[in-house]
CSV table of C-alpha atoms in Angstrom, one decimal:
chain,number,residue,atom,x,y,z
A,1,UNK,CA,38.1,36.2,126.2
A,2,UNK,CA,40.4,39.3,126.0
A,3,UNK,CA,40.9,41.4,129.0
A,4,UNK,CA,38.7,44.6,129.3
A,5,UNK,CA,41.2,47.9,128.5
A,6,UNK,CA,40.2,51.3,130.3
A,7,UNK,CA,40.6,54.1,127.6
A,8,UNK,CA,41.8,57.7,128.0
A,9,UNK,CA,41.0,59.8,125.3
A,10,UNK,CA,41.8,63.3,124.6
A,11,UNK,CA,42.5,65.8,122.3
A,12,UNK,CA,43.1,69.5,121.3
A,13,UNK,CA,40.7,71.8,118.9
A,14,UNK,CA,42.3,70.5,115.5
A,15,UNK,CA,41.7,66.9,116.7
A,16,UNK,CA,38.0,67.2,118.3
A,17,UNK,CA,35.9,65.8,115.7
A,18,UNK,CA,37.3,62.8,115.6
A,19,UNK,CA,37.8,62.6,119.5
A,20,UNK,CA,33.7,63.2,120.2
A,21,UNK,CA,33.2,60.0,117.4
A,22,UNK,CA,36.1,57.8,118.4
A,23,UNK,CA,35.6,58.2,122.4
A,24,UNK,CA,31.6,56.9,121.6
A,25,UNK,CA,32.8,53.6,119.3
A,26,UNK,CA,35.1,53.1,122.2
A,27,UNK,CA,32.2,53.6,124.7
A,28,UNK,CA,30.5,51.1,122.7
A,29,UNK,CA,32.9,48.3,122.1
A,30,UNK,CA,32.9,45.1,124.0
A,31,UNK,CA,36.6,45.2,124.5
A,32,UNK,CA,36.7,48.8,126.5
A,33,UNK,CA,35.4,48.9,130.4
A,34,UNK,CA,35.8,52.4,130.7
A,35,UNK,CA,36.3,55.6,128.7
A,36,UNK,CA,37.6,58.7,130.7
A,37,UNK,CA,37.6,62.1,128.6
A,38,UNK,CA,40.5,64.6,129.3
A,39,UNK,CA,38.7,66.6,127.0
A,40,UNK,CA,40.0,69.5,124.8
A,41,UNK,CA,38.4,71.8,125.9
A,42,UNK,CA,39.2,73.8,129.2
A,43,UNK,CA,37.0,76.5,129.8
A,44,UNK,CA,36.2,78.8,127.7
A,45,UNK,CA,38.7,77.5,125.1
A,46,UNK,CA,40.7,74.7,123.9
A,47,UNK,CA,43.7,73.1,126.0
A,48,UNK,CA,46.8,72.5,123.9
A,49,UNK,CA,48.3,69.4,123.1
A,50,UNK,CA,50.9,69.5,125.0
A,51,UNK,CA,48.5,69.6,128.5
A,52,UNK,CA,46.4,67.2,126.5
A,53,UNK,CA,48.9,64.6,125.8
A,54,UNK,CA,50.7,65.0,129.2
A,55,UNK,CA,47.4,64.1,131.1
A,56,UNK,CA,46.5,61.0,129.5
A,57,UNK,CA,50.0,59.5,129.4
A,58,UNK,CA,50.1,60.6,132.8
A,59,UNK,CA,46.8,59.0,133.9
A,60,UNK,CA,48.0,55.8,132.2
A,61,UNK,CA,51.3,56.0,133.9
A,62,UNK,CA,49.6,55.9,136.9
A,63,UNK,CA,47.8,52.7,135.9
A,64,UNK,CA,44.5,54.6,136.5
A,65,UNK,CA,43.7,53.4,132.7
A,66,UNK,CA,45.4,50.8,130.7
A,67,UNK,CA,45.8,52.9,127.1
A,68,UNK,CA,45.2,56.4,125.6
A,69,UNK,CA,43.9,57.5,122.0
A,70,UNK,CA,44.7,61.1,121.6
A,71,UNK,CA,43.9,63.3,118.4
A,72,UNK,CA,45.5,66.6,117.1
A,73,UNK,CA,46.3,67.8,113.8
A,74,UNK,CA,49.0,65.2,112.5
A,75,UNK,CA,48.9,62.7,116.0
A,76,UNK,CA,52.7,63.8,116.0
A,77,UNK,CA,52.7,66.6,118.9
A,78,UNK,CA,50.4,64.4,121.1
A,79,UNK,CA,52.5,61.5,120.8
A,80,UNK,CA,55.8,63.6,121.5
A,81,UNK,CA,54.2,64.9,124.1
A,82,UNK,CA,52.9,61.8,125.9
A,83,UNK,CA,56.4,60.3,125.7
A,84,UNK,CA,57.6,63.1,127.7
A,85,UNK,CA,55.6,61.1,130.6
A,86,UNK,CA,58.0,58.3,132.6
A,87,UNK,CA,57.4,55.0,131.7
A,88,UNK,CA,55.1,56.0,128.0
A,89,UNK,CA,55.3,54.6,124.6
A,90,UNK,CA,53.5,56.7,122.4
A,91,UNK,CA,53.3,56.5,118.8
A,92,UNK,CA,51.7,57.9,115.9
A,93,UNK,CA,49.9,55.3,113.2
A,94,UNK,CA,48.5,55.6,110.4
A,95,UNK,CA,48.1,52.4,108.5
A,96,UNK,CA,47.4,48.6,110.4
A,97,UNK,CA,50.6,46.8,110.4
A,98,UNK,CA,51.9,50.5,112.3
A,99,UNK,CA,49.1,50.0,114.9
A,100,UNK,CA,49.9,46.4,115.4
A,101,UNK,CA,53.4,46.4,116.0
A,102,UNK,CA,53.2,49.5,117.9
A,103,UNK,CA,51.3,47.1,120.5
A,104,UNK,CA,52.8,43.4,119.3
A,105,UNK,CA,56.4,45.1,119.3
A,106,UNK,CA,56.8,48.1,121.2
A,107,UNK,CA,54.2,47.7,123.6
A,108,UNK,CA,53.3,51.1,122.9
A,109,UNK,CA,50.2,52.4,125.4
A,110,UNK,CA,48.9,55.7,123.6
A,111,UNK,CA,48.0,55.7,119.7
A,112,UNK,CA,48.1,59.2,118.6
A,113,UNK,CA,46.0,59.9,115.1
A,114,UNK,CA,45.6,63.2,113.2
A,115,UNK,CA,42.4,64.5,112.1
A,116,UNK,CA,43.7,66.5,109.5
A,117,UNK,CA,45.7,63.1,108.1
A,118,UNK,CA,44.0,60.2,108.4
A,119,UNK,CA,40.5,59.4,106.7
A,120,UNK,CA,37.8,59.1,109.6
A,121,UNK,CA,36.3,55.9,108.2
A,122,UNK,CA,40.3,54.7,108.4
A,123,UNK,CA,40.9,56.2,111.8
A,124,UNK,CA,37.7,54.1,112.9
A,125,UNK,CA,39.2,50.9,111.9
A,126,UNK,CA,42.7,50.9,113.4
A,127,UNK,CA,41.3,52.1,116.5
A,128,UNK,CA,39.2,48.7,116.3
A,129,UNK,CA,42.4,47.1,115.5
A,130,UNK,CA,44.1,48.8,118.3
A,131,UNK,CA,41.7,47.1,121.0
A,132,UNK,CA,42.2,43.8,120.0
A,133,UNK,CA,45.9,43.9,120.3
A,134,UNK,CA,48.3,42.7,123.4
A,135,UNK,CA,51.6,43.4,124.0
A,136,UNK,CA,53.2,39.7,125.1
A,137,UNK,CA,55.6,40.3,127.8
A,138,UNK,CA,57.1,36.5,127.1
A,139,UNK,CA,57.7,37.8,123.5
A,140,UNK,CA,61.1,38.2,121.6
A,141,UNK,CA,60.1,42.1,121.9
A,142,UNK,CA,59.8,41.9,125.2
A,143,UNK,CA,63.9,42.5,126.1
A,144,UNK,CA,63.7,45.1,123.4
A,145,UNK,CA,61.1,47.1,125.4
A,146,UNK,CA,62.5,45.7,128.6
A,147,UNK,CA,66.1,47.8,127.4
A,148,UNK,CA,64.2,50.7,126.7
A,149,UNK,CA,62.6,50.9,130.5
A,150,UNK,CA,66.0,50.2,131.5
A,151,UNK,CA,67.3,53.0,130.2
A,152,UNK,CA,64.7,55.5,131.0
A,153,UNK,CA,65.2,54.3,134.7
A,154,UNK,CA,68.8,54.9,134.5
A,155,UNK,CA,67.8,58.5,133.4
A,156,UNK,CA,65.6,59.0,135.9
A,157,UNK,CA,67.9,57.7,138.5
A,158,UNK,CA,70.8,59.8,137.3
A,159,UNK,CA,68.5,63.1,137.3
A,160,UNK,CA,67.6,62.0,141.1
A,161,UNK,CA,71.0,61.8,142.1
A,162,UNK,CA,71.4,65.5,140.0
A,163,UNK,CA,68.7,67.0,141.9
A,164,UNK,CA,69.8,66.0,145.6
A,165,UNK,CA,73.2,66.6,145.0
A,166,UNK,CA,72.9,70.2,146.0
Protein backbone atom coordinates (compact mmCIF):
# COMPACT_ATOMS: atom_id res chain seq x y z
CA UNK A 1 0.00 0.00 0.00
CA UNK A 2 1.15 3.57 -0.99
CA UNK A 3 2.36 5.91 1.62
CA UNK A 4 -0.27 8.52 2.96
CA UNK A 5 0.80 12.29 1.30
CA UNK A 6 -0.09 15.42 3.44
CA UNK A 7 -1.55 18.12 0.97
CA UNK A 8 -1.20 21.91 0.94
CA UNK A 9 -3.50 23.59 -1.11
CA UNK A 10 -3.90 27.06 -1.97
CA UNK A 11 -4.76 29.54 -4.27
CA UNK A 12 -5.51 33.25 -5.29
CA UNK A 13 -9.17 34.75 -6.36
CA UNK A 14 -8.82 33.65 -10.23
CA UNK A 15 -7.99 30.10 -9.02
CA UNK A 16 -10.68 29.62 -5.99
CA UNK A 17 -13.26 27.64 -7.59
CA UNK A 18 -11.27 25.00 -8.38
CA UNK A 19 -9.27 25.20 -5.06
CA UNK A 20 -12.78 24.82 -2.65
CA UNK A 21 -13.56 21.46 -5.15
CA UNK A 22 -10.06 20.02 -5.49
CA UNK A 23 -9.04 20.59 -1.59
CA UNK A 24 -12.53 18.36 -0.83
CA UNK A 25 -11.65 15.22 -3.54
CA UNK A 26 -8.29 15.49 -1.76
CA UNK A 27 -10.02 15.50 1.64
CA UNK A 28 -11.68 12.56 0.44
CA UNK A 29 -9.16 10.28 -1.13
CA UNK A 30 -7.62 7.36 0.37
CA UNK A 31 -4.17 8.34 -0.58
CA UNK A 32 -4.17 11.98 1.36
CA UNK A 33 -3.80 12.02 5.43
CA UNK A 34 -4.11 15.54 5.66
CA UNK A 35 -5.19 18.62 3.75
CA UNK A 36 -3.98 22.06 5.17
CA UNK A 37 -5.69 25.23 3.37
CA UNK A 38 -3.46 28.38 2.96
CA UNK A 39 -6.39 29.76 1.60
CA UNK A 40 -6.80 32.72 -0.77
CA UNK A 41 -8.34 34.63 0.96
CA UNK A 42 -6.87 37.00 3.68
CA UNK A 43 -9.11 39.16 5.25
CA UNK A 44 -11.26 41.05 3.71
CA UNK A 45 -9.79 40.19 0.28
CA UNK A 46 -7.78 37.87 -1.72
CA UNK A 47 -3.93 37.10 -1.12
CA UNK A 48 -1.92 37.14 -4.30
CA UNK A 49 -0.20 34.46 -5.71
CA UNK A 50 2.90 35.22 -5.06
CA UNK A 51 2.11 35.04 -0.79
CA UNK A 52 0.10 32.07 -1.92
CA UNK A 53 2.55 30.06 -3.69
CA UNK A 54 5.48 31.13 -1.22
CA UNK A 55 3.51 29.54 1.83
CA UNK A 56 2.84 26.25 0.56
CA UNK A 57 6.21 25.66 -0.99
CA UNK A 58 7.39 26.92 2.08
CA UNK A 59 5.26 24.67 4.37
CA UNK A 60 6.48 21.78 2.17
CA UNK A 61 10.04 22.81 2.44
CA UNK A 62 9.73 22.56 5.89
CA UNK A 63 8.47 18.97 5.56
CA UNK A 64 5.39 20.09 7.55
CA UNK A 65 3.41 18.45 4.30
CA UNK A 66 4.74 16.23 1.73
CA UNK A 67 3.16 18.05 -1.65
CA UNK A 68 1.22 21.27 -2.71
CA UNK A 69 -1.69 21.81 -5.37
CA UNK A 70 -1.95 25.45 -5.91
CA UNK A 71 -4.47 27.20 -8.52
CA UNK A 72 -4.33 30.67 -10.14
CA UNK A 73 -5.25 31.86 -13.44
CA UNK A 74 -2.81 29.84 -15.83
CA UNK A 75 -0.82 27.65 -12.68
CA UNK A 76 2.24 29.53 -14.22
CA UNK A 77 2.74 32.45 -11.47
CA UNK A 78 2.10 29.96 -8.57
CA UNK A 79 4.51 27.59 -9.75
CA UNK A 80 7.23 30.44 -10.45
CA UNK A 81 6.57 31.47 -7.32
CA UNK A 82 6.85 28.34 -5.31
CA UNK A 83 10.26 27.70 -6.94
CA UNK A 84 11.46 30.80 -5.51
CA UNK A 85 11.24 28.58 -2.07
CA UNK A 86 14.92 26.53 -1.32
CA UNK A 87 14.75 23.07 -2.04
CA UNK A 88 11.01 23.33 -4.49
CA UNK A 89 10.18 21.79 -7.73
CA UNK A 90 7.21 23.27 -8.96
CA UNK A 91 5.64 22.80 -12.14
CA UNK A 92 2.76 23.60 -14.06
CA UNK A 93 0.64 20.48 -15.92
CA UNK A 94 -1.80 20.23 -17.91
CA UNK A 95 -2.13 16.94 -19.58
CA UNK A 96 -1.11 13.23 -17.73
CA UNK A 97 2.21 12.26 -19.09
CA UNK A 98 3.22 16.25 -17.70
CA UNK A 99 1.89 15.25 -14.26
CA UNK A 100 3.67 12.01 -14.22
CA UNK A 101 7.03 12.85 -15.10
CA UNK A 102 6.82 15.92 -13.15
CA UNK A 103 6.80 13.37 -10.11
CA UNK A 104 8.48 9.95 -11.91
CA UNK A 105 11.30 12.49 -13.39
CA UNK A 106 11.65 15.62 -11.63
CA UNK A 107 10.40 14.81 -8.38
CA UNK A 108 8.55 17.86 -8.63
CA UNK A 109 6.48 18.50 -4.97
CA UNK A 110 3.85 21.26 -6.02
CA UNK A 111 1.43 20.88 -9.19
CA UNK A 112 0.27 24.22 -10.16
CA UNK A 113 -3.11 24.20 -12.45
CA UNK A 114 -5.01 27.18 -13.94
CA UNK A 115 -8.66 27.62 -13.57
CA UNK A 116 -8.93 29.66 -16.42
CA UNK A 117 -6.94 26.79 -18.61
CA UNK A 118 -7.68 23.62 -17.70
CA UNK A 119 -11.24 21.93 -17.98
CA UNK A 120 -12.42 21.13 -14.23
CA UNK A 121 -13.54 17.55 -15.00
CA UNK A 122 -9.59 17.42 -16.50
CA UNK A 123 -8.09 19.16 -13.57
CA UNK A 124 -10.00 16.46 -11.29
CA UNK A 125 -8.33 13.69 -12.96
CA UNK A 126 -4.56 14.61 -13.03
CA UNK A 127 -4.84 15.59 -9.54
CA UNK A 128 -6.02 11.78 -8.96
CA UNK A 129 -3.12 10.94 -11.05
CA UNK A 130 -0.90 13.14 -9.21
CA UNK A 131 -1.50 11.17 -5.79
CA UNK A 132 -0.68 7.94 -6.98
CA UNK A 133 2.68 8.96 -8.20
CA UNK A 134 6.32 8.51 -6.42
CA UNK A 135 9.28 10.05 -7.13
CA UNK A 136 12.03 6.82 -6.93
CA UNK A 137 15.08 8.22 -5.39
CA UNK A 138 17.12 4.81 -6.79
CA UNK A 139 15.87 5.95 -10.28
CA UNK A 140 17.97 7.06 -13.34
CA UNK A 141 16.32 10.56 -12.60
CA UNK A 142 17.38 10.54 -9.41
CA UNK A 143 21.23 12.15 -10.29
CA UNK A 144 19.36 14.39 -12.51
CA UNK A 145 17.40 15.88 -9.63
CA UNK A 146 20.28 15.11 -7.31
CA UNK A 147 22.48 17.89 -9.74
CA UNK A 148 19.85 20.19 -9.54
CA UNK A 149 19.89 20.23 -5.45
CA UNK A 150 23.42 20.45 -5.82
CA UNK A 151 23.44 23.38 -7.47
CA UNK A 152 20.78 25.27 -5.65
CA UNK A 153 23.03 24.46 -2.45
CA UNK A 154 26.01 25.88 -4.09
CA UNK A 155 23.81 29.02 -4.55
CA UNK A 156 22.76 29.17 -1.35
CA UNK A 157 26.11 28.60 0.02
CA UNK A 158 27.78 31.21 -2.16
CA UNK A 159 24.94 33.88 -1.16
CA UNK A 160 25.89 32.86 2.72
CA UNK A 161 29.37 33.59 2.21
CA UNK A 162 28.03 37.06 0.31
CA UNK A 163 25.99 38.02 3.18
CA UNK A 164 28.66 37.57 6.07
CA UNK A 165 31.31 38.90 4.12
CA UNK A 166 30.62 42.39 5.34
Amino acid sequence: MMDQLRIVVGSDKAGSGYKDILAADLRAHHLVSSVIDVGGIDGPGYATYPEVGFAAAQLVAESRADRALLVCHTGLGMAIAANKVPGIRAVTAHDSLSVRRSVLSNNAQVLALGQGVVELGLARRLVGEWLTYRFDGASSAAAKVDLISDFERRLELRARRVRYAY
